[in-house]
């Protein structure tokens, strides 16, 4: 039986609408989520980088994806929530008995997020190697979650050292920054590698959410030792948002929470009987090279 903490990531699926956030929050709480998370994203913080205007290729190899500044600016602008809403969000989380969390992307937002009243903070995969940001967060917060996708092993190690110097015991989340993540890229044995650096380890699940296998990765990684699951949540059709294809409905949380209550041999039987997938196909390696897609 696992003591599982389930993190419901509302990400960009609220489309900047407070009513969608409120509805997702309530339904996630009813389904058994322990933490509900927003992202602190504002369009005026993104940087112009010329290589993304047209993208860069070396022959057929993609060096930089095409993501023009103006397109990205206007996309993010529509997703912004009013600053005063975050305090309302915290109060609503407290009302439903769950912990509010938020992802921080820039150093100058750390104090703002702290002053809003958040106690749980998340750093996204690419910021596991943003050491000045890691230090800033460690100075203000005690409950820190860090995704490790698209991060080199030496960066993960250094981040763990920074946290220890500040007497912080973070949660490291194994993550593959490919949306959606195919089973061959799950590398669920990565949990054992992260456990070398921190005591608390989990998984940020970006697997396909539009088929009968949508909860397989989350449950399989629990079998491999994860105690934290983070998953994108939506109440809209999968084609209505950028992250819809990797986002489950709030009610799908229940299956994972119930699975975590099983004994280990019962977990294995459940996985084999329901999904018919060989776990050897998804466990991968504890140490791995980043794929070209991630880089």
PDB file of C-alpha atoms in Angstrom:
ATOM      1  CA  UNK A   1       0.000   0.000   0.000  1.00  0.00           C
ATOM      2  CA  UNK A   2       1.404   3.381  -1.068  1.00  0.00           C
ATOM      3  CA  UNK A   3       0.993   6.692   0.700  1.00  0.00           C
ATOM      4  CA  UNK A   4       0.253   8.534  -2.541  1.00  0.00           C
ATOM      5  CA  UNK A   5       0.086  12.301  -3.005  1.00  0.00           C
ATOM      6  CA  UNK A   6      -1.825  13.237  -6.152  1.00  0.00           C
ATOM      7  CA  UNK A   7      -1.112  16.603  -7.780  1.00  0.00           C
ATOM      8  CA  UNK A   8      -3.781  17.855 -10.179  1.00  0.00           C
ATOM      9  CA  UNK A   9      -2.095  20.238 -12.646  1.00  0.00           C
ATOM     10  CA  UNK A  10      -4.625  22.653 -14.139  1.00  0.00           C
ATOM     11  CA  UNK A  11      -1.875  24.024 -16.450  1.00  0.00           C
ATOM     12  CA  UNK A  12      -3.269  25.916 -19.446  1.00  0.00           C
ATOM     13  CA  UNK A  13      -6.546  24.032 -19.566  1.00  0.00           C
ATOM     14  CA  UNK A  14      -8.512  26.794 -17.810  1.00  0.00           C
ATOM     15  CA  UNK A  15      -8.099  29.119 -20.839  1.00  0.00           C
ATOM     16  CA  UNK A  16      -7.773  32.073 -18.491  1.00  0.00           C
ATOM     17  CA  UNK A  17     -11.309  31.633 -17.174  1.00  0.00           C
ATOM     18  CA  UNK A  18     -11.771  31.698 -13.398  1.00  0.00           C
ATOM     19  CA  UNK A  19     -14.990  29.682 -13.692  1.00  0.00           C
ATOM     20  CA  UNK A  20     -13.068  26.806 -15.322  1.00  0.00           C
ATOM     21  CA  UNK A  21     -10.460  26.896 -12.542  1.00  0.00           C
ATOM     22  CA  UNK A  22     -13.164  26.818  -9.874  1.00  0.00           C
ATOM     23  CA  UNK A  23     -14.934  23.897 -11.526  1.00  0.00           C
ATOM     24  CA  UNK A  24     -11.735  21.873 -12.010  1.00  0.00           C
ATOM     25  CA  UNK A  25     -10.671  22.565  -8.444  1.00  0.00           C
ATOM     26  CA  UNK A  26     -13.948  21.337  -6.960  1.00  0.00           C
ATOM     27  CA  UNK A  27     -14.094  18.223  -9.120  1.00  0.00           C
ATOM     28  CA  UNK A  28     -10.448  17.368  -8.401  1.00  0.00           C
ATOM     29  CA  UNK A  29     -11.094  17.681  -4.674  1.00  0.00           C
ATOM     30  CA  UNK A  30     -14.114  15.389  -4.939  1.00  0.00           C
ATOM     31  CA  UNK A  31     -12.057  12.834  -6.885  1.00  0.00           C
ATOM     32  CA  UNK A  32      -9.349  12.669  -4.208  1.00  0.00           C
ATOM     33  CA  UNK A  33      -6.607  15.050  -5.364  1.00  0.00           C
ATOM     34  CA  UNK A  34      -4.290  16.144  -2.562  1.00  0.00           C
ATOM     35  CA  UNK A  35      -2.789  19.188  -4.294  1.00  0.00           C
ATOM     36  CA  UNK A  36      -4.190  21.390  -7.063  1.00  0.00           C
ATOM     37  CA  UNK A  37      -1.711  23.454  -9.051  1.00  0.00           C
ATOM     38  CA  UNK A  38      -1.765  26.534 -11.244  1.00  0.00           C
ATOM     39  CA  UNK A  39       1.026  28.097 -13.298  1.00  0.00           C
ATOM     40  CA  UNK A  40       2.177  31.678 -12.678  1.00  0.00           C
ATOM     41  CA  UNK A  41       2.465  32.698 -16.336  1.00  0.00           C
ATOM     42  CA  UNK A  42       2.355  36.244 -17.686  1.00  0.00           C
ATOM     43  CA  UNK A  43       3.029  37.086 -21.318  1.00  0.00           C
ATOM     44  CA  UNK A  44       5.230  40.093 -20.544  1.00  0.00           C
ATOM     45  CA  UNK A  45       7.840  37.752 -19.051  1.00  0.00           C
ATOM     46  CA  UNK A  46       8.650  35.778 -22.185  1.00  0.00           C
ATOM     47  CA  UNK A  47      11.863  36.587 -24.033  1.00  0.00           C
ATOM     48  CA  UNK A  48      12.375  37.137 -27.753  1.00  0.00           C
ATOM     49  CA  UNK A  49      14.818  34.600 -29.196  1.00  0.00           C
ATOM     50  CA  UNK A  50      15.496  34.871 -32.899  1.00  0.00           C
ATOM     51  CA  UNK A  51      16.137  31.164 -33.461  1.00  0.00           C
ATOM     52  CA  UNK A  52      12.497  30.376 -32.669  1.00  0.00           C
ATOM     53  CA  UNK A  53      11.012  32.817 -35.184  1.00  0.00           C
ATOM     54  CA  UNK A  54      11.461  30.452 -38.135  1.00  0.00           C
ATOM     55  CA  UNK A  55      13.087  27.516 -36.379  1.00  0.00           C
ATOM     56  CA  UNK A  56      16.539  26.135 -37.123  1.00  0.00           C
ATOM     57  CA  UNK A  57      17.430  22.953 -39.007  1.00  0.00           C
ATOM     58  CA  UNK A  58      20.645  21.181 -39.873  1.00  0.00           C
ATOM     59  CA  UNK A  59      19.513  19.119 -42.822  1.00  0.00           C
ATOM     60  CA  UNK A  60      16.514  17.200 -41.499  1.00  0.00           C
ATOM     61  CA  UNK A  61      17.597  17.591 -37.876  1.00  0.00           C
ATOM     62  CA  UNK A  62      15.647  20.207 -35.912  1.00  0.00           C
ATOM     63  CA  UNK A  63      17.957  22.425 -33.872  1.00  0.00           C
ATOM     64  CA  UNK A  64      15.280  24.834 -32.628  1.00  0.00           C
ATOM     65  CA  UNK A  65      11.525  24.461 -32.956  1.00  0.00           C
ATOM     66  CA  UNK A  66       9.436  27.154 -34.632  1.00  0.00           C
ATOM     67  CA  UNK A  67       7.669  29.201 -31.948  1.00  0.00           C
ATOM     68  CA  UNK A  68       7.418  32.889 -33.002  1.00  0.00           C
ATOM     69  CA  UNK A  69       7.408  35.475 -30.233  1.00  0.00           C
ATOM     70  CA  UNK A  70       4.217  37.310 -31.245  1.00  0.00           C
ATOM     71  CA  UNK A  71       2.232  34.103 -31.592  1.00  0.00           C
ATOM     72  CA  UNK A  72       3.408  32.857 -28.199  1.00  0.00           C
ATOM     73  CA  UNK A  73       2.815  36.261 -26.561  1.00  0.00           C
ATOM     74  CA  UNK A  74      -0.817  36.412 -27.679  1.00  0.00           C
ATOM     75  CA  UNK A  75      -1.421  32.764 -26.807  1.00  0.00           C
ATOM     76  CA  UNK A  76      -0.177  33.251 -23.249  1.00  0.00           C
ATOM     77  CA  UNK A  77      -1.978  36.580 -22.894  1.00  0.00           C
ATOM     78  CA  UNK A  78      -5.305  34.765 -23.205  1.00  0.00           C
ATOM     79  CA  UNK A  79      -4.303  32.362 -20.413  1.00  0.00           C
ATOM     80  CA  UNK A  80      -3.494  34.978 -17.778  1.00  0.00           C
ATOM     81  CA  UNK A  81      -5.461  34.986 -14.546  1.00  0.00           C
ATOM     82  CA  UNK A  82      -5.919  38.241 -12.579  1.00  0.00           C
ATOM     83  CA  UNK A  83      -3.314  38.594  -9.855  1.00  0.00           C
ATOM     84  CA  UNK A  84      -6.005  39.001  -7.195  1.00  0.00           C
ATOM     85  CA  UNK A  85      -7.545  35.665  -8.189  1.00  0.00           C
ATOM     86  CA  UNK A  86      -4.687  33.632  -6.730  1.00  0.00           C
ATOM     87  CA  UNK A  87      -5.669  34.525  -3.156  1.00  0.00           C
ATOM     88  CA  UNK A  88      -9.214  33.408  -3.962  1.00  0.00           C
ATOM     89  CA  UNK A  89      -7.800  30.183  -5.351  1.00  0.00           C
ATOM     90  CA  UNK A  90      -5.878  29.531  -2.123  1.00  0.00           C
ATOM     91  CA  UNK A  91      -9.027  30.141  -0.058  1.00  0.00           C
ATOM     92  CA  UNK A  92     -11.044  27.769  -2.233  1.00  0.00           C
ATOM     93  CA  UNK A  93      -8.368  25.082  -1.880  1.00  0.00           C
ATOM     94  CA  UNK A  94      -8.430  25.509   1.888  1.00  0.00           C
ATOM     95  CA  UNK A  95     -12.232  25.230   1.830  1.00  0.00           C
ATOM     96  CA  UNK A  96     -12.032  21.877   0.042  1.00  0.00           C
ATOM     97  CA  UNK A  97      -9.210  20.635   2.282  1.00  0.00           C
ATOM     98  CA  UNK A  98      -6.499  20.430  -0.383  1.00  0.00           C
ATOM     99  CA  UNK A  99      -3.158  22.181  -0.757  1.00  0.00           C
ATOM    100  CA  UNK A 100      -2.714  24.900  -3.402  1.00  0.00           C
ATOM    101  CA  UNK A 101       0.499  24.901  -5.418  1.00  0.00           C
ATOM    102  CA  UNK A 102       1.908  27.035  -8.219  1.00  0.00           C
ATOM    103  CA  UNK A 103       4.683  26.801 -10.799  1.00  0.00           C
ATOM    104  CA  UNK A 104       7.180  29.663 -10.813  1.00  0.00           C
ATOM    105  CA  UNK A 105       9.084  30.440 -14.032  1.00  0.00           C
ATOM    106  CA  UNK A 106      11.060  33.606 -13.250  1.00  0.00           C
ATOM    107  CA  UNK A 107      13.244  34.796 -10.381  1.00  0.00           C
ATOM    108  CA  UNK A 108      11.384  38.067  -9.912  1.00  0.00           C
ATOM    109  CA  UNK A 109       8.119  36.185  -9.331  1.00  0.00           C
ATOM    110  CA  UNK A 110       9.397  34.223  -6.325  1.00  0.00           C
ATOM    111  CA  UNK A 111       8.598  36.939  -3.784  1.00  0.00           C
ATOM    112  CA  UNK A 112       5.247  37.732  -5.432  1.00  0.00           C
ATOM    113  CA  UNK A 113       4.171  34.107  -5.145  1.00  0.00           C
ATOM    114  CA  UNK A 114       5.335  33.933  -1.537  1.00  0.00           C
ATOM    115  CA  UNK A 115       3.445  37.130  -0.667  1.00  0.00           C
ATOM    116  CA  UNK A 116       0.259  35.767  -2.245  1.00  0.00           C
ATOM    117  CA  UNK A 117       0.321  33.041   0.401  1.00  0.00           C
ATOM    118  CA  UNK A 118       1.450  29.911  -1.461  1.00  0.00           C
ATOM    119  CA  UNK A 119       3.353  27.340   0.619  1.00  0.00           C
ATOM    120  CA  UNK A 120       3.911  24.737  -2.115  1.00  0.00           C
ATOM    121  CA  UNK A 121       5.913  25.723  -5.189  1.00  0.00           C
ATOM    122  CA  UNK A 122       6.954  23.876  -8.337  1.00  0.00           C
ATOM    123  CA  UNK A 123       9.829  24.351 -10.764  1.00  0.00           C
ATOM    124  CA  UNK A 124       9.312  23.016 -14.276  1.00  0.00           C
ATOM    125  CA  UNK A 125      11.688  20.594 -15.965  1.00  0.00           C
ATOM    126  CA  UNK A 126      13.948  23.097 -17.697  1.00  0.00           C
ATOM    127  CA  UNK A 127      14.401  25.008 -14.439  1.00  0.00           C
ATOM    128  CA  UNK A 128      15.878  22.057 -12.574  1.00  0.00           C
ATOM    129  CA  UNK A 129      19.108  23.397 -14.078  1.00  0.00           C
ATOM    130  CA  UNK A 130      18.299  27.067 -13.379  1.00  0.00           C
ATOM    131  CA  UNK A 131      20.461  27.213 -10.284  1.00  0.00           C
ATOM    132  CA  UNK A 132      19.919  30.895  -9.321  1.00  0.00           C
ATOM    133  CA  UNK A 133      16.148  30.303  -9.429  1.00  0.00           C
ATOM    134  CA  UNK A 134      16.537  27.130  -7.356  1.00  0.00           C
ATOM    135  CA  UNK A 135      18.493  29.103  -4.719  1.00  0.00           C
ATOM    136  CA  UNK A 136      15.887  31.884  -4.630  1.00  0.00           C
ATOM    137  CA  UNK A 137      13.054  29.405  -4.148  1.00  0.00           C
ATOM    138  CA  UNK A 138      14.942  27.544  -1.408  1.00  0.00           C
ATOM    139  CA  UNK A 139      15.302  30.790   0.548  1.00  0.00           C
ATOM    140  CA  UNK A 140      11.534  31.382   0.663  1.00  0.00           C
ATOM    141  CA  UNK A 141       9.808  27.993   0.515  1.00  0.00           C
ATOM    142  CA  UNK A 142      10.043  24.700   2.390  1.00  0.00           C
ATOM    143  CA  UNK A 143       7.725  22.576   0.211  1.00  0.00           C
ATOM    144  CA  UNK A 144       9.411  22.464  -3.189  1.00  0.00           C
ATOM    145  CA  UNK A 145       8.660  20.195  -6.145  1.00  0.00           C
ATOM    146  CA  UNK A 146      11.055  19.991  -9.094  1.00  0.00           C
ATOM    147  CA  UNK A 147      10.500  18.202 -12.400  1.00  0.00           C
ATOM    148  CA  UNK A 148      13.609  16.638 -13.910  1.00  0.00           C
ATOM    149  CA  UNK A 149      12.644  16.129 -17.559  1.00  0.00           C
ATOM    150  CA  UNK A 150      14.995  17.565 -20.215  1.00  0.00           C
ATOM    151  CA  UNK A 151      17.612  17.922 -17.463  1.00  0.00           C
ATOM    152  CA  UNK A 152      21.097  16.404 -17.441  1.00  0.00           C
ATOM    153  CA  UNK A 153      22.069  14.073 -14.603  1.00  0.00           C
ATOM    154  CA  UNK A 154      24.780  16.404 -13.325  1.00  0.00           C
ATOM    155  CA  UNK A 155      22.236  19.256 -13.126  1.00  0.00           C
ATOM    156  CA  UNK A 156      19.901  17.077 -11.064  1.00  0.00           C
ATOM    157  CA  UNK A 157      22.757  16.275  -8.699  1.00  0.00           C
ATOM    158  CA  UNK A 158      23.768  19.935  -8.342  1.00  0.00           C
ATOM    159  CA  UNK A 159      20.190  21.008  -7.676  1.00  0.00           C
ATOM    160  CA  UNK A 160      19.918  18.412  -4.906  1.00  0.00           C
ATOM    161  CA  UNK A 161      23.123  19.797  -3.362  1.00  0.00           C
ATOM    162  CA  UNK A 162      21.748  23.361  -3.461  1.00  0.00           C
ATOM    163  CA  UNK A 163      18.559  22.209  -1.735  1.00  0.00           C
ATOM    164  CA  UNK A 164      20.507  20.369   0.982  1.00  0.00           C
ATOM    165  CA  UNK A 165      22.605  23.477   1.683  1.00  0.00           C
ATOM    166  CA  UNK A 166      19.339  25.296   2.412  1.00  0.00           C
ATOM    167  CA  UNK A 167      18.017  22.389   4.520  1.00  0.00           C
ATOM    168  CA  UNK A 168      15.327  21.666   1.944  1.00  0.00           C
ATOM    169  CA  UNK A 169      14.116  18.143   1.199  1.00  0.00           C
ATOM    170  CA  UNK A 170      12.468  18.621  -2.221  1.00  0.00           C
ATOM    171  CA  UNK A 171      10.293  16.256  -4.201  1.00  0.00           C
ATOM    172  CA  UNK A 172      11.959  15.302  -7.486  1.00  0.00           C
ATOM    173  CA  UNK A 173       9.496  14.334 -10.211  1.00  0.00           C
ATOM    174  CA  UNK A 174      10.645  12.055 -13.002  1.00  0.00           C
ATOM    175  CA  UNK A 175       9.370  13.558 -16.215  1.00  0.00           C
ATOM    176  CA  UNK A 176       9.763  13.121 -19.964  1.00  0.00           C
ATOM    177  CA  UNK A 177       9.225  16.395 -21.776  1.00  0.00           C
ATOM    178  CA  UNK A 178       7.505  14.927 -24.827  1.00  0.00           C
ATOM    179  CA  UNK A 179       3.772  15.557 -25.233  1.00  0.00           C
ATOM    180  CA  UNK A 180       2.435  12.897 -25.385  1.00  0.00           C
ATOM    181  CA  UNK A 181       5.094  10.529 -24.036  1.00  0.00           C
ATOM    182  CA  UNK A 182       5.071   7.161 -25.784  1.00  0.00           C
ATOM    183  CA  UNK A 183       5.467   4.042 -23.581  1.00  0.00           C
ATOM    184  CA  UNK A 184       8.940   3.328 -24.985  1.00  0.00           C
ATOM    185  CA  UNK A 185      10.094   6.637 -23.461  1.00  0.00           C
ATOM    186  CA  UNK A 186       8.558   6.175 -19.966  1.00  0.00           C
ATOM    187  CA  UNK A 187      11.836   5.035 -18.331  1.00  0.00           C
ATOM    188  CA  UNK A 188      10.061   4.308 -15.060  1.00  0.00           C
ATOM    189  CA  UNK A 189      13.225   2.925 -13.465  1.00  0.00           C
ATOM    190  CA  UNK A 190      14.310   6.555 -13.327  1.00  0.00           C
ATOM    191  CA  UNK A 191      12.572   6.645  -9.933  1.00  0.00           C
ATOM    192  CA  UNK A 192      15.433   4.615  -8.423  1.00  0.00           C
ATOM    193  CA  UNK A 193      18.004   7.042  -9.874  1.00  0.00           C
ATOM    194  CA  UNK A 194      16.297  10.103  -8.371  1.00  0.00           C
ATOM    195  CA  UNK A 195      16.102   8.359  -5.007  1.00  0.00           C
ATOM    196  CA  UNK A 196      19.891   8.606  -4.832  1.00  0.00           C
ATOM    197  CA  UNK A 197      19.595  12.368  -4.376  1.00  0.00           C
ATOM    198  CA  UNK A 198      16.310  12.970  -2.522  1.00  0.00           C
ATOM    199  CA  UNK A 199      13.994  11.006  -0.263  1.00  0.00           C
ATOM    200  CA  UNK A 200      10.744  12.005  -1.991  1.00  0.00           C
ATOM    201  CA  UNK A 201      10.270  10.979  -5.609  1.00  0.00           C
ATOM    202  CA  UNK A 202       7.331  11.052  -7.994  1.00  0.00           C
ATOM    203  CA  UNK A 203       6.283  11.220 -11.626  1.00  0.00           C
ATOM    204  CA  UNK A 204       4.884  13.945 -13.844  1.00  0.00           C
ATOM    205  CA  UNK A 205       2.762  11.994 -16.316  1.00  0.00           C
ATOM    206  CA  UNK A 206       2.563  13.301 -19.893  1.00  0.00           C
ATOM    207  CA  UNK A 207       1.277  10.114 -21.513  1.00  0.00           C
ATOM    208  CA  UNK A 208      -1.598  10.048 -23.980  1.00  0.00           C
ATOM    209  CA  UNK A 209      -4.894  10.675 -22.186  1.00  0.00           C
ATOM    210  CA  UNK A 210      -7.368   9.884 -24.949  1.00  0.00           C
ATOM    211  CA  UNK A 211      -7.392   6.088 -24.834  1.00  0.00           C
ATOM    212  CA  UNK A 212      -8.045   3.258 -22.365  1.00  0.00           C
ATOM    213  CA  UNK A 213      -4.389   3.314 -21.250  1.00  0.00           C
ATOM    214  CA  UNK A 214      -4.580   6.881 -19.935  1.00  0.00           C
ATOM    215  CA  UNK A 215      -3.804   5.922 -16.320  1.00  0.00           C
ATOM    216  CA  UNK A 216      -1.331   3.150 -17.067  1.00  0.00           C
ATOM    217  CA  UNK A 217       1.873   5.195 -16.680  1.00  0.00           C
ATOM    218  CA  UNK A 218       0.722   6.757 -13.398  1.00  0.00           C
ATOM    219  CA  UNK A 219      -0.138   3.392 -11.911  1.00  0.00           C
ATOM    220  CA  UNK A 220       2.909   1.568 -13.255  1.00  0.00           C
ATOM    221  CA  UNK A 221       5.277   4.144 -11.775  1.00  0.00           C
ATOM    222  CA  UNK A 222       3.598   3.708  -8.386  1.00  0.00           C
ATOM    223  CA  UNK A 223       4.471   0.015  -8.679  1.00  0.00           C
ATOM    224  CA  UNK A 224       8.081   1.092  -9.378  1.00  0.00           C
ATOM    225  CA  UNK A 225       8.212   3.171  -6.206  1.00  0.00           C
ATOM    226  CA  UNK A 226       6.771   6.651  -6.837  1.00  0.00           C
ATOM    227  CA  UNK A 227       4.846   8.310  -4.004  1.00  0.00           C
ATOM    228  CA  UNK A 228       3.792  11.438  -5.913  1.00  0.00           C
ATOM    229  CA  UNK A 229       1.853  11.678  -9.172  1.00  0.00           C
ATOM    230  CA  UNK A 230       1.347  14.900 -11.112  1.00  0.00           C
ATOM    231  CA  UNK A 231      -1.120  14.882 -14.011  1.00  0.00           C
ATOM    232  CA  UNK A 232      -2.672  17.487 -16.274  1.00  0.00           C
ATOM    233  CA  UNK A 233      -6.415  17.853 -15.727  1.00  0.00           C
ATOM    234  CA  UNK A 234      -9.123  19.151 -18.047  1.00  0.00           C
ATOM    235  CA  UNK A 235     -12.895  19.546 -18.079  1.00  0.00           C
ATOM    236  CA  UNK A 236     -12.925  20.388 -21.798  1.00  0.00           C
ATOM    237  CA  UNK A 237     -12.668  18.208 -24.891  1.00  0.00           C
ATOM    238  CA  UNK A 238      -9.086  17.162 -25.614  1.00  0.00           C
ATOM    239  CA  UNK A 239      -8.945  19.286 -28.787  1.00  0.00           C
ATOM    240  CA  UNK A 240      -9.913  22.514 -27.026  1.00  0.00           C
ATOM    241  CA  UNK A 241      -6.563  23.228 -25.324  1.00  0.00           C
ATOM    242  CA  UNK A 242      -2.866  22.903 -26.091  1.00  0.00           C
ATOM    243  CA  UNK A 243      -2.374  20.271 -23.369  1.00  0.00           C
ATOM    244  CA  UNK A 244      -5.680  18.485 -23.904  1.00  0.00           C
ATOM    245  CA  UNK A 245      -4.128  15.385 -25.445  1.00  0.00           C
ATOM    246  CA  UNK A 246      -2.216  14.609 -22.216  1.00  0.00           C
ATOM    247  CA  UNK A 247      -4.956  15.713 -19.801  1.00  0.00           C
ATOM    248  CA  UNK A 248      -7.373  13.427 -17.979  1.00  0.00           C
ATOM    249  CA  UNK A 249     -10.745  14.342 -16.488  1.00  0.00           C
ATOM    250  CA  UNK A 250     -10.886  14.962 -12.714  1.00  0.00           C
ATOM    251  CA  UNK A 251     -12.908  11.796 -12.148  1.00  0.00           C
ATOM    252  CA  UNK A 252     -10.056   9.693 -13.598  1.00  0.00           C
ATOM    253  CA  UNK A 253      -8.006  10.524 -10.497  1.00  0.00           C
ATOM    254  CA  UNK A 254     -10.013   8.038  -8.423  1.00  0.00           C
ATOM    255  CA  UNK A 255      -8.657   4.980 -10.219  1.00  0.00           C
ATOM    256  CA  UNK A 256      -5.045   5.951  -9.481  1.00  0.00           C
ATOM    257  CA  UNK A 257      -5.771   6.776  -5.849  1.00  0.00           C
ATOM    258  CA  UNK A 258      -7.524   3.430  -5.374  1.00  0.00           C
ATOM    259  CA  UNK A 259      -4.698   1.584  -7.143  1.00  0.00           C
ATOM    260  CA  UNK A 260      -2.186   3.026  -4.671  1.00  0.00           C
ATOM    261  CA  UNK A 261      -4.063   1.338  -1.826  1.00  0.00           C
ATOM    262  CA  UNK A 262      -3.379  -2.137  -3.235  1.00  0.00           C
ATOM    263  CA  UNK A 263      -0.629  -4.444  -2.044  1.00  0.00           C
ATOM    264  CA  UNK A 264       2.271  -4.775  -4.468  1.00  0.00           C
ATOM    265  CA  UNK A 265       1.297  -8.197  -5.827  1.00  0.00           C
ATOM    266  CA  UNK A 266      -2.244  -6.891  -6.319  1.00  0.00           C
ATOM    267  CA  UNK A 267      -0.860  -3.908  -8.246  1.00  0.00           C
ATOM    268  CA  UNK A 268       1.004  -6.198 -10.595  1.00  0.00           C
ATOM    269  CA  UNK A 269      -2.081  -8.326 -11.241  1.00  0.00           C
ATOM    270  CA  UNK A 270      -4.198  -5.220 -11.881  1.00  0.00           C
ATOM    271  CA  UNK A 271      -1.705  -3.835 -14.394  1.00  0.00           C
ATOM    272  CA  UNK A 272      -1.365  -7.133 -16.263  1.00  0.00           C
ATOM    273  CA  UNK A 273      -5.095  -7.886 -16.319  1.00  0.00           C
ATOM    274  CA  UNK A 274      -6.334  -4.443 -17.360  1.00  0.00           C
ATOM    275  CA  UNK A 275      -3.627  -3.133 -19.682  1.00  0.00           C
ATOM    276  CA  UNK A 276      -1.986  -6.271 -21.128  1.00  0.00           C
ATOM    277  CA  UNK A 277       1.328  -4.391 -21.257  1.00  0.00           C
ATOM    278  CA  UNK A 278       4.665  -5.955 -20.312  1.00  0.00           C
ATOM    279  CA  UNK A 279       6.278  -3.767 -17.632  1.00  0.00           C
ATOM    280  CA  UNK A 280       9.696  -4.579 -19.090  1.00  0.00           C
ATOM    281  CA  UNK A 281       8.683  -2.471 -22.084  1.00  0.00           C
ATOM    282  CA  UNK A 282       8.265   0.685 -20.001  1.00  0.00           C
ATOM    283  CA  UNK A 283      10.762   0.436 -17.160  1.00  0.00           C
ATOM    284  CA  UNK A 284      13.679   1.556 -19.345  1.00  0.00           C
ATOM    285  CA  UNK A 285      16.902   2.633 -17.649  1.00  0.00           C
ATOM    286  CA  UNK A 286      17.613   4.411 -14.383  1.00  0.00           C
ATOM    287  CA  UNK A 287      20.192   6.521 -16.206  1.00  0.00           C
ATOM    288  CA  UNK A 288      19.324   7.732 -19.671  1.00  0.00           C
ATOM    289  CA  UNK A 289      20.365  10.151 -22.377  1.00  0.00           C
ATOM    290  CA  UNK A 290      17.933  12.902 -23.337  1.00  0.00           C
ATOM    291  CA  UNK A 291      16.107  12.219 -26.563  1.00  0.00           C
ATOM    292  CA  UNK A 292      16.387  14.534 -29.557  1.00  0.00           C
ATOM    293  CA  UNK A 293      12.759  15.586 -29.052  1.00  0.00           C
ATOM    294  CA  UNK A 294      13.522  16.763 -25.513  1.00  0.00           C
ATOM    295  CA  UNK A 295      16.711  18.558 -26.493  1.00  0.00           C
TER     296      UNK A 295
END
